[in-house]
Tab-separated table of C-alpha atoms in Angstrom:
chain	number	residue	atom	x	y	z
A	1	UNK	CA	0.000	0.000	0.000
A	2	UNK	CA	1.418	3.453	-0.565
A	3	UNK	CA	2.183	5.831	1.945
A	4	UNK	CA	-0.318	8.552	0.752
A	5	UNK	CA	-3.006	5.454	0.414
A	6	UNK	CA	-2.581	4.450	4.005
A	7	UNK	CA	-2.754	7.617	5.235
A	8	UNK	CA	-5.954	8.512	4.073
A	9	UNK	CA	-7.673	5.681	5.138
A	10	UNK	CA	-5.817	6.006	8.534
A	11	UNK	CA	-7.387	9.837	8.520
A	12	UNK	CA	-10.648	8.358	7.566
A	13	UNK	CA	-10.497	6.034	10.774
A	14	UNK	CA	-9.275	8.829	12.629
A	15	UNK	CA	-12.278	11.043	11.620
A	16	UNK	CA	-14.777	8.585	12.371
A	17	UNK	CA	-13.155	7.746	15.576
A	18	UNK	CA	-12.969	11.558	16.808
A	19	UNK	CA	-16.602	12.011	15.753
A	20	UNK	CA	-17.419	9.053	17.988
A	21	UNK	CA	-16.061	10.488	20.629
A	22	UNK	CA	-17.271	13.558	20.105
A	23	UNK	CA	-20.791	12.727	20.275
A	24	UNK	CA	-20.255	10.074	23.050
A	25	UNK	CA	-18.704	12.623	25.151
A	26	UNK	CA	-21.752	15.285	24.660
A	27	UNK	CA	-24.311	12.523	25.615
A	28	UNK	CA	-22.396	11.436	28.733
A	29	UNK	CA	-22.020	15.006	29.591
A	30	UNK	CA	-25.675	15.835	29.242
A	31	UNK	CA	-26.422	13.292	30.923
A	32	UNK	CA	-23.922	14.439	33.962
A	33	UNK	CA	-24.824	18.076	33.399
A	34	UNK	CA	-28.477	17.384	33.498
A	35	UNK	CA	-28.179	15.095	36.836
A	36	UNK	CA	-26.246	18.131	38.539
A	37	UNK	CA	-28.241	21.092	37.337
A	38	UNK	CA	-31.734	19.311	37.748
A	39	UNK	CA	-33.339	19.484	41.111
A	40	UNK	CA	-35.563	16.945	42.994
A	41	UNK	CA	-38.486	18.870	43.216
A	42	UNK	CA	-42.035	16.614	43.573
A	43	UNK	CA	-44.351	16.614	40.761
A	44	UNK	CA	-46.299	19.993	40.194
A	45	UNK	CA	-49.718	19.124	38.093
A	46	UNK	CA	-51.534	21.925	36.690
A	47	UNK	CA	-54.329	21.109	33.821
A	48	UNK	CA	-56.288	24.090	31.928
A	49	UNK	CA	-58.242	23.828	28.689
A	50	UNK	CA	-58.677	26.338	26.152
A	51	UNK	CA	-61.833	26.814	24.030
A	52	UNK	CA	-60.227	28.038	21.059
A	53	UNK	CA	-59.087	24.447	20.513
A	54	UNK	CA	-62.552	23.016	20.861
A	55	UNK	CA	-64.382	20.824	18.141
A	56	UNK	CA	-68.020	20.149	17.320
A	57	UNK	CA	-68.426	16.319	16.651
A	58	UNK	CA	-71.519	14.409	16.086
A	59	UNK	CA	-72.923	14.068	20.237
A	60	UNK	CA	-70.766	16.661	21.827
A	61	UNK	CA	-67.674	19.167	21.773
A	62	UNK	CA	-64.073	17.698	21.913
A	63	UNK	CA	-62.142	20.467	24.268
A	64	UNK	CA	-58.763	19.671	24.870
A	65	UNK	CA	-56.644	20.186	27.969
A	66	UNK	CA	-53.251	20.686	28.568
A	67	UNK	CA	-51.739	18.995	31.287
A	68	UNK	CA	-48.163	19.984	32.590
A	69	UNK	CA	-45.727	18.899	35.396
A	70	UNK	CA	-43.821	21.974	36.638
A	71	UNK	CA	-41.862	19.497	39.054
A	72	UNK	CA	-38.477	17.518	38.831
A	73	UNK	CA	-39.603	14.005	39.394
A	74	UNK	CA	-42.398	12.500	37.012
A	75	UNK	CA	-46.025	11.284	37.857
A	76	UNK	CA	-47.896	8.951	37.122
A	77	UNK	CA	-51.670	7.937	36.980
A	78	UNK	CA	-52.999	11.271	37.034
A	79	UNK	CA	-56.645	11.729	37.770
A	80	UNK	CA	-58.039	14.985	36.157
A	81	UNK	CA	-61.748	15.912	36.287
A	82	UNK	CA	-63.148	18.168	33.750
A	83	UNK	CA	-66.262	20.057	35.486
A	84	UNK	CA	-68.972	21.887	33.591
A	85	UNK	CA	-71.699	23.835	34.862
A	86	UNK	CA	-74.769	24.550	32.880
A	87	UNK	CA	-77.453	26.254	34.328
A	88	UNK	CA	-76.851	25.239	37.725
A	89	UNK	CA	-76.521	21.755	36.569
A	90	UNK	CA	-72.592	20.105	36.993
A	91	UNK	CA	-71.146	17.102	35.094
A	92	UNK	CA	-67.788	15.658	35.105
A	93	UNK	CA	-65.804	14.306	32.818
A	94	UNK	CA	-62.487	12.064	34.015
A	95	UNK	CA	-59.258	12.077	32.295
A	96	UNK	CA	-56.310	9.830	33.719
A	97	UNK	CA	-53.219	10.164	32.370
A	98	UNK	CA	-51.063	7.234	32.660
A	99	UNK	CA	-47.106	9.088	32.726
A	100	UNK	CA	-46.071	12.698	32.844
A	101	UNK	CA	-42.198	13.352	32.763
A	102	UNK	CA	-40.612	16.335	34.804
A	103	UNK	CA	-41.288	19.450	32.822
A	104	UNK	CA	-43.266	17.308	30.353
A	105	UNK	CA	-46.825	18.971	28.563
A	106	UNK	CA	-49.765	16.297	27.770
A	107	UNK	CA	-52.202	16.950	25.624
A	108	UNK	CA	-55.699	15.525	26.241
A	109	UNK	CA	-59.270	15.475	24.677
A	110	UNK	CA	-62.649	15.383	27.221
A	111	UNK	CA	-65.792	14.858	25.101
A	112	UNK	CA	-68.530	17.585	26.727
A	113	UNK	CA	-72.115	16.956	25.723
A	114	UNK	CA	-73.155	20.874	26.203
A	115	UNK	CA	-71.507	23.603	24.184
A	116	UNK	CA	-68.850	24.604	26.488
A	117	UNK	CA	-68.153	28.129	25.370
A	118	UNK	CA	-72.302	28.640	27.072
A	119	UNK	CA	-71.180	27.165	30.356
A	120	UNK	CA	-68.504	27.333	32.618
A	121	UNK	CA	-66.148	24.982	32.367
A	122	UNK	CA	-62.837	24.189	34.771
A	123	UNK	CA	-60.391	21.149	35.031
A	124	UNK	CA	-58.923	20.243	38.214
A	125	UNK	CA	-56.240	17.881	39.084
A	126	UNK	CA	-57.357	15.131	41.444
A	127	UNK	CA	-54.422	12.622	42.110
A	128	UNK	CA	-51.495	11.642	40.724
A	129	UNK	CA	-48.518	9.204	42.305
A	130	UNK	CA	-45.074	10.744	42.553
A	131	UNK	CA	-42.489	8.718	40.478
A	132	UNK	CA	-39.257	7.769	42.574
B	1	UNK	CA	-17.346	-17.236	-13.280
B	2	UNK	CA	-14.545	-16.571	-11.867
B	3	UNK	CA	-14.235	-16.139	-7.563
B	4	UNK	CA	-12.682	-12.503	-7.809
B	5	UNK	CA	-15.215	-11.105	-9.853
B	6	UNK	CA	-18.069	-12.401	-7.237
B	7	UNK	CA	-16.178	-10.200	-4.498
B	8	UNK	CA	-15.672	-6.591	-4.374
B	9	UNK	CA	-12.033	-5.236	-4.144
B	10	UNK	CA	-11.513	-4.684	-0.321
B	11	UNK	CA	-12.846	-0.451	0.215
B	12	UNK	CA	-9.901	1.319	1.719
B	13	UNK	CA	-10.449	4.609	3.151
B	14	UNK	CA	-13.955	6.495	3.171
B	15	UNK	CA	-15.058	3.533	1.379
B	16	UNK	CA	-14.143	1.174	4.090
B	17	UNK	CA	-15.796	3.865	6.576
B	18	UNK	CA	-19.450	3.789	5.057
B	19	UNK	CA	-18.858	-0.380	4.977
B	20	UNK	CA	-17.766	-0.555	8.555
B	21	UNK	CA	-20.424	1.839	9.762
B	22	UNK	CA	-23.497	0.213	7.683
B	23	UNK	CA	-22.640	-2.666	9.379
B	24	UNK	CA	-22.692	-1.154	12.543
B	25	UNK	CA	-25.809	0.173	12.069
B	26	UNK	CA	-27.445	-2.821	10.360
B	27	UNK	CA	-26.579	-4.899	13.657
B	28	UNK	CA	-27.892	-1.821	15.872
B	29	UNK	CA	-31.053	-2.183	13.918
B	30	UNK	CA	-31.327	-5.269	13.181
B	31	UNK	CA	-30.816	-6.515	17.456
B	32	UNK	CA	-32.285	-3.092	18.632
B	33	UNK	CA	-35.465	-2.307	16.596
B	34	UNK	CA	-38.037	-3.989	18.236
B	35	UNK	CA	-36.905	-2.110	21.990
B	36	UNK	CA	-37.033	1.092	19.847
B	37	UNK	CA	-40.951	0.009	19.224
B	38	UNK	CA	-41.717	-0.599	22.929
B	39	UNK	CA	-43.366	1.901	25.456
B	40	UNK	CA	-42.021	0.754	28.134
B	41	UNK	CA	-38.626	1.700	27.169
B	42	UNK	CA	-39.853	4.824	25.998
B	43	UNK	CA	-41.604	5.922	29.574
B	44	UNK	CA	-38.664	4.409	31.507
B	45	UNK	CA	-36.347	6.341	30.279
B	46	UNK	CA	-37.835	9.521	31.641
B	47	UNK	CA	-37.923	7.916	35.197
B	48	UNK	CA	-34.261	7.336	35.562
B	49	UNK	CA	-32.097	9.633	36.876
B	50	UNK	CA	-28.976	10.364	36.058
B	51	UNK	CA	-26.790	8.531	37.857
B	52	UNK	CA	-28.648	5.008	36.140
B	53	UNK	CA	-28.373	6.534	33.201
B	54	UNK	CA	-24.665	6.761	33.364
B	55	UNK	CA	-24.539	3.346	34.871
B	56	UNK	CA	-26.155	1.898	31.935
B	57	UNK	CA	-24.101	3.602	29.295
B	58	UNK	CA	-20.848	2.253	31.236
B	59	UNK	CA	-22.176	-1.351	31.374
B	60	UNK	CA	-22.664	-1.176	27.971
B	61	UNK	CA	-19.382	0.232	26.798
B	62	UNK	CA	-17.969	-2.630	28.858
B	63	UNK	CA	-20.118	-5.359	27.309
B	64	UNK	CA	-19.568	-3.688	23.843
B	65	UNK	CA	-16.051	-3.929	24.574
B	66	UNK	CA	-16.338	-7.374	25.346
B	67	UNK	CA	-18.371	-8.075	22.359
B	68	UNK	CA	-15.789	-6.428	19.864
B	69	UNK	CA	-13.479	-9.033	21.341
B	70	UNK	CA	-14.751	-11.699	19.759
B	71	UNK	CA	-17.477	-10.313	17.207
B	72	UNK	CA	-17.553	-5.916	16.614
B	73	UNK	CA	-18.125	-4.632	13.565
B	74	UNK	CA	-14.307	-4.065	11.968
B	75	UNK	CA	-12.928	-6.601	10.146
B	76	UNK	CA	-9.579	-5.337	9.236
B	77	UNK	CA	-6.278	-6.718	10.470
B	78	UNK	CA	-6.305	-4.964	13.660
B	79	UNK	CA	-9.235	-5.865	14.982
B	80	UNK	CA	-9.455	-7.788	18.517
B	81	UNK	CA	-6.390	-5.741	19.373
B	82	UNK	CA	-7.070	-4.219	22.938
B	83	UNK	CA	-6.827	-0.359	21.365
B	84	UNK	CA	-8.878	-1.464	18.832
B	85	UNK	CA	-11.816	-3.051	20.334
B	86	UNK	CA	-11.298	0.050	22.897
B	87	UNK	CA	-12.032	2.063	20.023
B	88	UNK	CA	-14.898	0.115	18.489
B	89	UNK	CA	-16.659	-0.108	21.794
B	90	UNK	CA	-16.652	3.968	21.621
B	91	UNK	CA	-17.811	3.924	18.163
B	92	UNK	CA	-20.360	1.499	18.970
B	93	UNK	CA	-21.374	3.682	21.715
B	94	UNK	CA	-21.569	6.404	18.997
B	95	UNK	CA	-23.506	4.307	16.954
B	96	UNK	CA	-26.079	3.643	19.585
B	97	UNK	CA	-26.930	7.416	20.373
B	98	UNK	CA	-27.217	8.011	16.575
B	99	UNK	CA	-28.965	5.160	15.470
B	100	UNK	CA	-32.027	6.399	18.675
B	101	UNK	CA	-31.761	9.874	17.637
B	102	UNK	CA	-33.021	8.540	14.255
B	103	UNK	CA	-35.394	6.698	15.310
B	104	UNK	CA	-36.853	8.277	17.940
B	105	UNK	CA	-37.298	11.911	15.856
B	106	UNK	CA	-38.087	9.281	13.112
B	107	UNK	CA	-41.245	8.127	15.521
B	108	UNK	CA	-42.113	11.187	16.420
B	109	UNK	CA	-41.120	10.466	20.095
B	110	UNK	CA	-38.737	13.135	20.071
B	111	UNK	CA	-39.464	16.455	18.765
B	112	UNK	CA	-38.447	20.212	18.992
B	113	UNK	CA	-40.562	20.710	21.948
B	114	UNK	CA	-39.601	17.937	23.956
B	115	UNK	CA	-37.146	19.328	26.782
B	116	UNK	CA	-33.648	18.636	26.412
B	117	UNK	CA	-34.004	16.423	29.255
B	118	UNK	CA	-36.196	13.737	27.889
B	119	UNK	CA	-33.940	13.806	24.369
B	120	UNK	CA	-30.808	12.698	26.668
B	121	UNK	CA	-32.707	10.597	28.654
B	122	UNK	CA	-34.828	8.478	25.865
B	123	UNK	CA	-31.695	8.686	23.795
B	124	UNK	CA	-28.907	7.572	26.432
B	125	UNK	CA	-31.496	4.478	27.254
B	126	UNK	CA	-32.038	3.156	23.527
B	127	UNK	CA	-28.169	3.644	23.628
B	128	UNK	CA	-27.929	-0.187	25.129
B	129	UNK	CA	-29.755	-2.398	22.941
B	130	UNK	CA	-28.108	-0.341	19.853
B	131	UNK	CA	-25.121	-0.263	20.919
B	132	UNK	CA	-24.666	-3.980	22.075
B	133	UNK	CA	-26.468	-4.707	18.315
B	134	UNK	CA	-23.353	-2.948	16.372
B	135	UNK	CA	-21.093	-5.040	18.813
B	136	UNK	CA	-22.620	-7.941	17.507
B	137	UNK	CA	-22.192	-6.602	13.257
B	138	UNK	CA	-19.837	-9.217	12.097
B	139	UNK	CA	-21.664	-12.305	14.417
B	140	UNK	CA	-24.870	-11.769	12.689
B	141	UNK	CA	-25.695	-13.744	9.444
B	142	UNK	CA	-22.379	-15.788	9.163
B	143	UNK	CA	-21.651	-17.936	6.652
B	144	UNK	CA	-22.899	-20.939	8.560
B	145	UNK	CA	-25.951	-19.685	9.191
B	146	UNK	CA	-27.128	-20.219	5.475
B	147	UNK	CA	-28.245	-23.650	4.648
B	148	UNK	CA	-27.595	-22.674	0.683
B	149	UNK	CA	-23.602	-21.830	1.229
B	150	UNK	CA	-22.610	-24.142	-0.628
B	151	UNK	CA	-24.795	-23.576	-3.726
B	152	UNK	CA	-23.734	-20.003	-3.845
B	153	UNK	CA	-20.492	-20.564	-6.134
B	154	UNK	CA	-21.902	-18.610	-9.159
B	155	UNK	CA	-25.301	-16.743	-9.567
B	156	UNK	CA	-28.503	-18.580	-10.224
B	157	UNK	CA	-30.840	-17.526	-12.820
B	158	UNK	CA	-33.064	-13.942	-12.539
B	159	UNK	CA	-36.325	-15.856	-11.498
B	160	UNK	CA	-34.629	-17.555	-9.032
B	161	UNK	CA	-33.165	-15.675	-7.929
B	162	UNK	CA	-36.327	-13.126	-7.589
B	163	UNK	CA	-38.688	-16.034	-5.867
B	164	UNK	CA	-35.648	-16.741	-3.400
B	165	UNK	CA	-35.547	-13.090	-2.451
B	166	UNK	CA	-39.354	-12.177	-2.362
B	167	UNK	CA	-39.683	-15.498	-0.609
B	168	UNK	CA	-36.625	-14.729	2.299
B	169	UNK	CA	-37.538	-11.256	2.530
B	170	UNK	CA	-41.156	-12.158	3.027
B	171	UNK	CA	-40.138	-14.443	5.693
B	172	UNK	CA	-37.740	-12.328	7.504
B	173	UNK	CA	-40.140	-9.113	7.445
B	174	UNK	CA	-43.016	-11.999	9.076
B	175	UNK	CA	-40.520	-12.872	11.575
B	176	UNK	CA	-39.801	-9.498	12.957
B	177	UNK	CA	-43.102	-8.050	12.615
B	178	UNK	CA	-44.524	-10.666	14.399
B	179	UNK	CA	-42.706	-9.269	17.421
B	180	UNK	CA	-44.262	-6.328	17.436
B	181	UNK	CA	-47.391	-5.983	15.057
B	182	UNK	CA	-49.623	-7.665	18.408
B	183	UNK	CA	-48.308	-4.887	20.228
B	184	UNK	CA	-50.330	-1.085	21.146
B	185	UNK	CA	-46.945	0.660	19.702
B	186	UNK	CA	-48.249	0.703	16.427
B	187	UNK	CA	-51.602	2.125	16.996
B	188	UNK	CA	-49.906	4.620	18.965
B	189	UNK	CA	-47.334	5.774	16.481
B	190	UNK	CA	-49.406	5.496	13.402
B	191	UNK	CA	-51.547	8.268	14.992
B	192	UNK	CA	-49.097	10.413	16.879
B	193	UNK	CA	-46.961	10.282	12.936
B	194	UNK	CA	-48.160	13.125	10.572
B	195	UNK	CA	-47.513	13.071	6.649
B	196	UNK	CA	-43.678	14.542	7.060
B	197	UNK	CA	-43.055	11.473	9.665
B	198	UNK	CA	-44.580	8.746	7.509
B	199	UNK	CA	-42.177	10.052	3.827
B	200	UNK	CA	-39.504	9.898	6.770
B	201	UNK	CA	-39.902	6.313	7.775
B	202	UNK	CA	-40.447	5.281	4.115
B	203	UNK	CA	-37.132	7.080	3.506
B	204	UNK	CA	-35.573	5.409	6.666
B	205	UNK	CA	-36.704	1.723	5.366
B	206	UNK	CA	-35.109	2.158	2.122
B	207	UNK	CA	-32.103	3.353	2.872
B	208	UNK	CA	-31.537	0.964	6.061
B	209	UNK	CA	-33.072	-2.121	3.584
B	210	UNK	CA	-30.464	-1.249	1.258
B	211	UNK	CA	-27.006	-0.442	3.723
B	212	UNK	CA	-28.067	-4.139	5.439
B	213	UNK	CA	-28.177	-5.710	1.750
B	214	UNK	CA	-25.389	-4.157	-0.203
B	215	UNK	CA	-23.492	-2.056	2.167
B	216	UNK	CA	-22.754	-3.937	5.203
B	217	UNK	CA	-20.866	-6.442	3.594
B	218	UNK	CA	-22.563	-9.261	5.553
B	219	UNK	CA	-22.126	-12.648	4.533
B	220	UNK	CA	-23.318	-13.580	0.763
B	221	UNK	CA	-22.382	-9.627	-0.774
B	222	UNK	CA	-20.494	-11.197	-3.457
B	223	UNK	CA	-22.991	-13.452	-4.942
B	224	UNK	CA	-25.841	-11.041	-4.435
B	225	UNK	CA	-23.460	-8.641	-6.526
B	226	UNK	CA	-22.677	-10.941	-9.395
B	227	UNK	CA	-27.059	-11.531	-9.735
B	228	UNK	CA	-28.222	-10.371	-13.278
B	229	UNK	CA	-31.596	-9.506	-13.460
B	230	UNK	CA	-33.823	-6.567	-13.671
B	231	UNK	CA	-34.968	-7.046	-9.934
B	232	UNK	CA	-31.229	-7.748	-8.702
B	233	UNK	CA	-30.236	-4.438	-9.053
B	234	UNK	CA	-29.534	-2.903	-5.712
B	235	UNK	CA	-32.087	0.213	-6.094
B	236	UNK	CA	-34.827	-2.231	-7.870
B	237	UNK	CA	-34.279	-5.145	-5.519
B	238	UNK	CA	-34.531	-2.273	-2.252
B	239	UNK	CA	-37.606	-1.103	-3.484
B	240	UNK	CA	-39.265	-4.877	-4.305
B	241	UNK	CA	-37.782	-5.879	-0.755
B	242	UNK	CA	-39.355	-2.416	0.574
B	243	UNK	CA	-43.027	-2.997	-1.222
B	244	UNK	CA	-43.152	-7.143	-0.080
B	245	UNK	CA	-42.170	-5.784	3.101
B	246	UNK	CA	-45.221	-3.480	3.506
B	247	UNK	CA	-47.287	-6.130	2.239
B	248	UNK	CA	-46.428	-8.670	4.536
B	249	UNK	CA	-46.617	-5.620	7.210
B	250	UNK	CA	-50.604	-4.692	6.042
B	251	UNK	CA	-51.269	-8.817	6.051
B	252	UNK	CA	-49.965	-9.370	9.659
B	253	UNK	CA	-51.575	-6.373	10.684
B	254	UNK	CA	-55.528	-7.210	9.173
B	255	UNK	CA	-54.909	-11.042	10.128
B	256	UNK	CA	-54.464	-9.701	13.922
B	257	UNK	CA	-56.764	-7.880	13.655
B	258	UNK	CA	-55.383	-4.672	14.149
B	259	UNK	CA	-56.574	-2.824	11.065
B	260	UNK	CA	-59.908	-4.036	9.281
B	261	UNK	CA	-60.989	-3.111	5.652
B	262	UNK	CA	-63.707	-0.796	6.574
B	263	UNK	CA	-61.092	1.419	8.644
B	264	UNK	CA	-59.784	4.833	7.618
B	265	UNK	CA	-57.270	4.478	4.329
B	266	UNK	CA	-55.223	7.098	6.598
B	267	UNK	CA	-55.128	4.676	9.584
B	268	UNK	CA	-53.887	1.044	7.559
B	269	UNK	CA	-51.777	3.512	5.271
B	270	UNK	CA	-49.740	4.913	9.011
B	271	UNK	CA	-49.797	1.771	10.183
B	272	UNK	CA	-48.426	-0.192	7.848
B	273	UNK	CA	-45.728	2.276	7.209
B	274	UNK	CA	-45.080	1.853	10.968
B	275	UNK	CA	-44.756	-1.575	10.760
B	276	UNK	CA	-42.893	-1.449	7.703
B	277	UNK	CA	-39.811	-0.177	8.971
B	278	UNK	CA	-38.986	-3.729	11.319
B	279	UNK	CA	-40.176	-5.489	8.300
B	280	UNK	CA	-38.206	-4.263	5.823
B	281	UNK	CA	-34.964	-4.871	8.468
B	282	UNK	CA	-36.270	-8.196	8.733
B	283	UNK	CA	-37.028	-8.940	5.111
B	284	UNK	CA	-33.286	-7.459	4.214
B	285	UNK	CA	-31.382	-10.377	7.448
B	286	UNK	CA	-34.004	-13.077	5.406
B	287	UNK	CA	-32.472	-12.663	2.152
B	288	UNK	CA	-28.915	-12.167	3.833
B	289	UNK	CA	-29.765	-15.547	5.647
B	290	UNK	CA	-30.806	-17.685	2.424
């Protein structure tokens, strides 16, 4: 093999070698620099839906909520409860939500029988189990 | 004809790169895919902390070096020398983290809004199987797995040829899928994956179906090479492998059950494209095998 031969392939090793290390290194390192920069905070559910994101199907209104964990540590089996009130009447609507990360968002869709932009409408976090 | 001309001259340089890293990769996917396709792996990854995180990623540097002791993914002279299988553990390690990145983002189960948190997390975790999978390149599909080795001295005629492959890659593709087509994954990601996601994972299938075939220089490269035929072309005999692939995919999925013929086109379209992706890694180790 001749000298100029074997050294590109030896600078092609080296490349992929460096590269390898390169991106081994930033994933161990975010890893690390996530472990010591993240707290341990509890999970911090809030839920809230928004009507400009709500549907008319055939039997009801799909209104999405938004779920988020402000917290560290994750939850799991998160029991929301979507309440309406129409003319003094009140029906809920359960959402459970098996897994929610630290700092994760979940999205959600109750199905409402009543228009819900003529009614008042809240969501409220009932339970969840802390993760860890 | 004669034994050179079935063999490619050994790649030196970049060459040799894209060869040594297609087979990386086809092992990653090939031992990996169906933990990429699991929930479980997906949620647990978000409920580890760091410190198992890093404990993982060690183990499997250590088993990867292990592995490139008597398998990795190199095949030049220095291989199984202690620098080198130091090295190929790292690169398998590299591997690993790239091969999940693609995936994942591939699945939609990373995206821009995801914190980067859960990208290091889900990614470091899918790291392991991967990893350990491109450890194992040069162990999977020997020779002596094939029970046609020894009729592979010269190439056998086109329609042969063609039946062997549809039939192999029809078989491999219902071996793999059948891993994971009984599973809720593929519900889930065929509706979480919009149009930009599915042209991805078509994309992704091809171009994996083809690096496993006629990059990776697995066993059986030579002969495959030498084929004449309109559908032994590498591009032509991808896309067949790619389109049998699907089909077996849409079969396995209607005779589970899992899509019917009255459903949405939309729905059996995303999930068979889901499901496509193992099959079309398992259809391209079934024609490796025979």
């Amino acid at each position: 093999m001749s000298p100029q031969r074997r050294s590109s392939r030896d600078l092609s090793e080296l490349i992929t070698l460096v590269l390898s290390i390169v991106i081994v290194a930033a994933l161990v390192g975010g890893v690390a620099f996530v472990q010591l920069s993240s707290g341990d905070r509890p999970p911090v559910i809030s839920a809230g839906a928004s009507l400009d994101e709500m549907q008319r199907v055939v039997g009801g209104f799909q209104l999405e909520v938004v779920v988020r964990n402000d917290g560290d540590r994750a939850a799991e089996a998160i029991r929301l409860v979507v309440v309406q009130e129409v003319e003094g009447r009140t029906s809920e609507h359960e959402i459970e939500i098996d897994f929610l990360a630290g700092g994760a968002v979940a999205r959600a869709t109750a199905i409402l029988r009543s228009d819900p932009r003529r009614s008042t409408v809240r969501v409220e976090v009932r339970s969840f189990q802390s993760r860890n | 004809m004669a034994a050179g001309a079935l063999h490619r001259a050994q790649p030196a340089g970049w060459a040799r790169e894209l060869d040594v890293f297609a087979r990386a990769f086809s092992g990653a996917f090939l031992f990996g895919i169906p933990l990429l396709y699991t929930q479980e792996t997906w949620l647990i990854a978000l409920s580890l902390d760091a410190v198992q995180l890093l404990l993982l990623l060690a183990l499997t540097f250590v088993a990867s070096l292990a592995l490139a002791r008597v398998s990795g993914f190199r095949n030049d002279a220095k291989a199984h020398r202690f620098t080198s299988d130091l090295e190929q553990a790292v690169e398998a390690l590299a591997v690993g983290a790239v091969g999940s990145l693609v995936i994942l983002v591939a699945l939609a189960r990373l995206g821009p809004e995801d914190p980067p948190e859960r990208w290091l997390a889900m990614i470091a975790l899918q790291t392991v199987p991967l990893a350990i999978g491109a450890s194992l390149g040069n162990a999977f599909l020997s020779d002596s797995g094939s029970r046609l080795g020894d009729e592979r001295g010269g190439p056998r005629s086109s329609w042969r040829a063609l039946g062997t492959d549809v039939a192999a890659t029809a078989f491999g593709a219902f071996f793999l899928c059948f891993n994971i087509a009984p599973t809720e994954e593929v519900r889930l990601l065929a509706a979480d994956l919009g149009l930009g996601h599915l042209v991805g994972l078509i994309v992704l299938g091809l171009l994996i179906g083809y690096a496993i075939v006629f990059e990776a220089e697995f066993v059986g490269i030579g002969s495959r090479r030498a084929q004449k035929g309109p559908f032994q072309q590498p591009v032509t005999e991808t896309a067949l492998a790619y389109c049998v692939s699907l089909a077996v995919a849409g079969a396995i999925l209607l005779l589970l059950g899992r899509i019917e013929l009255g459903d949405p086109l939309r729905d059996v379209v995303a999930q068979t494209i889901v499901l496509g992706l193992p099959a079309t890694i398992g259809g391209a180790a079934g024609r490796l095998v025979v």
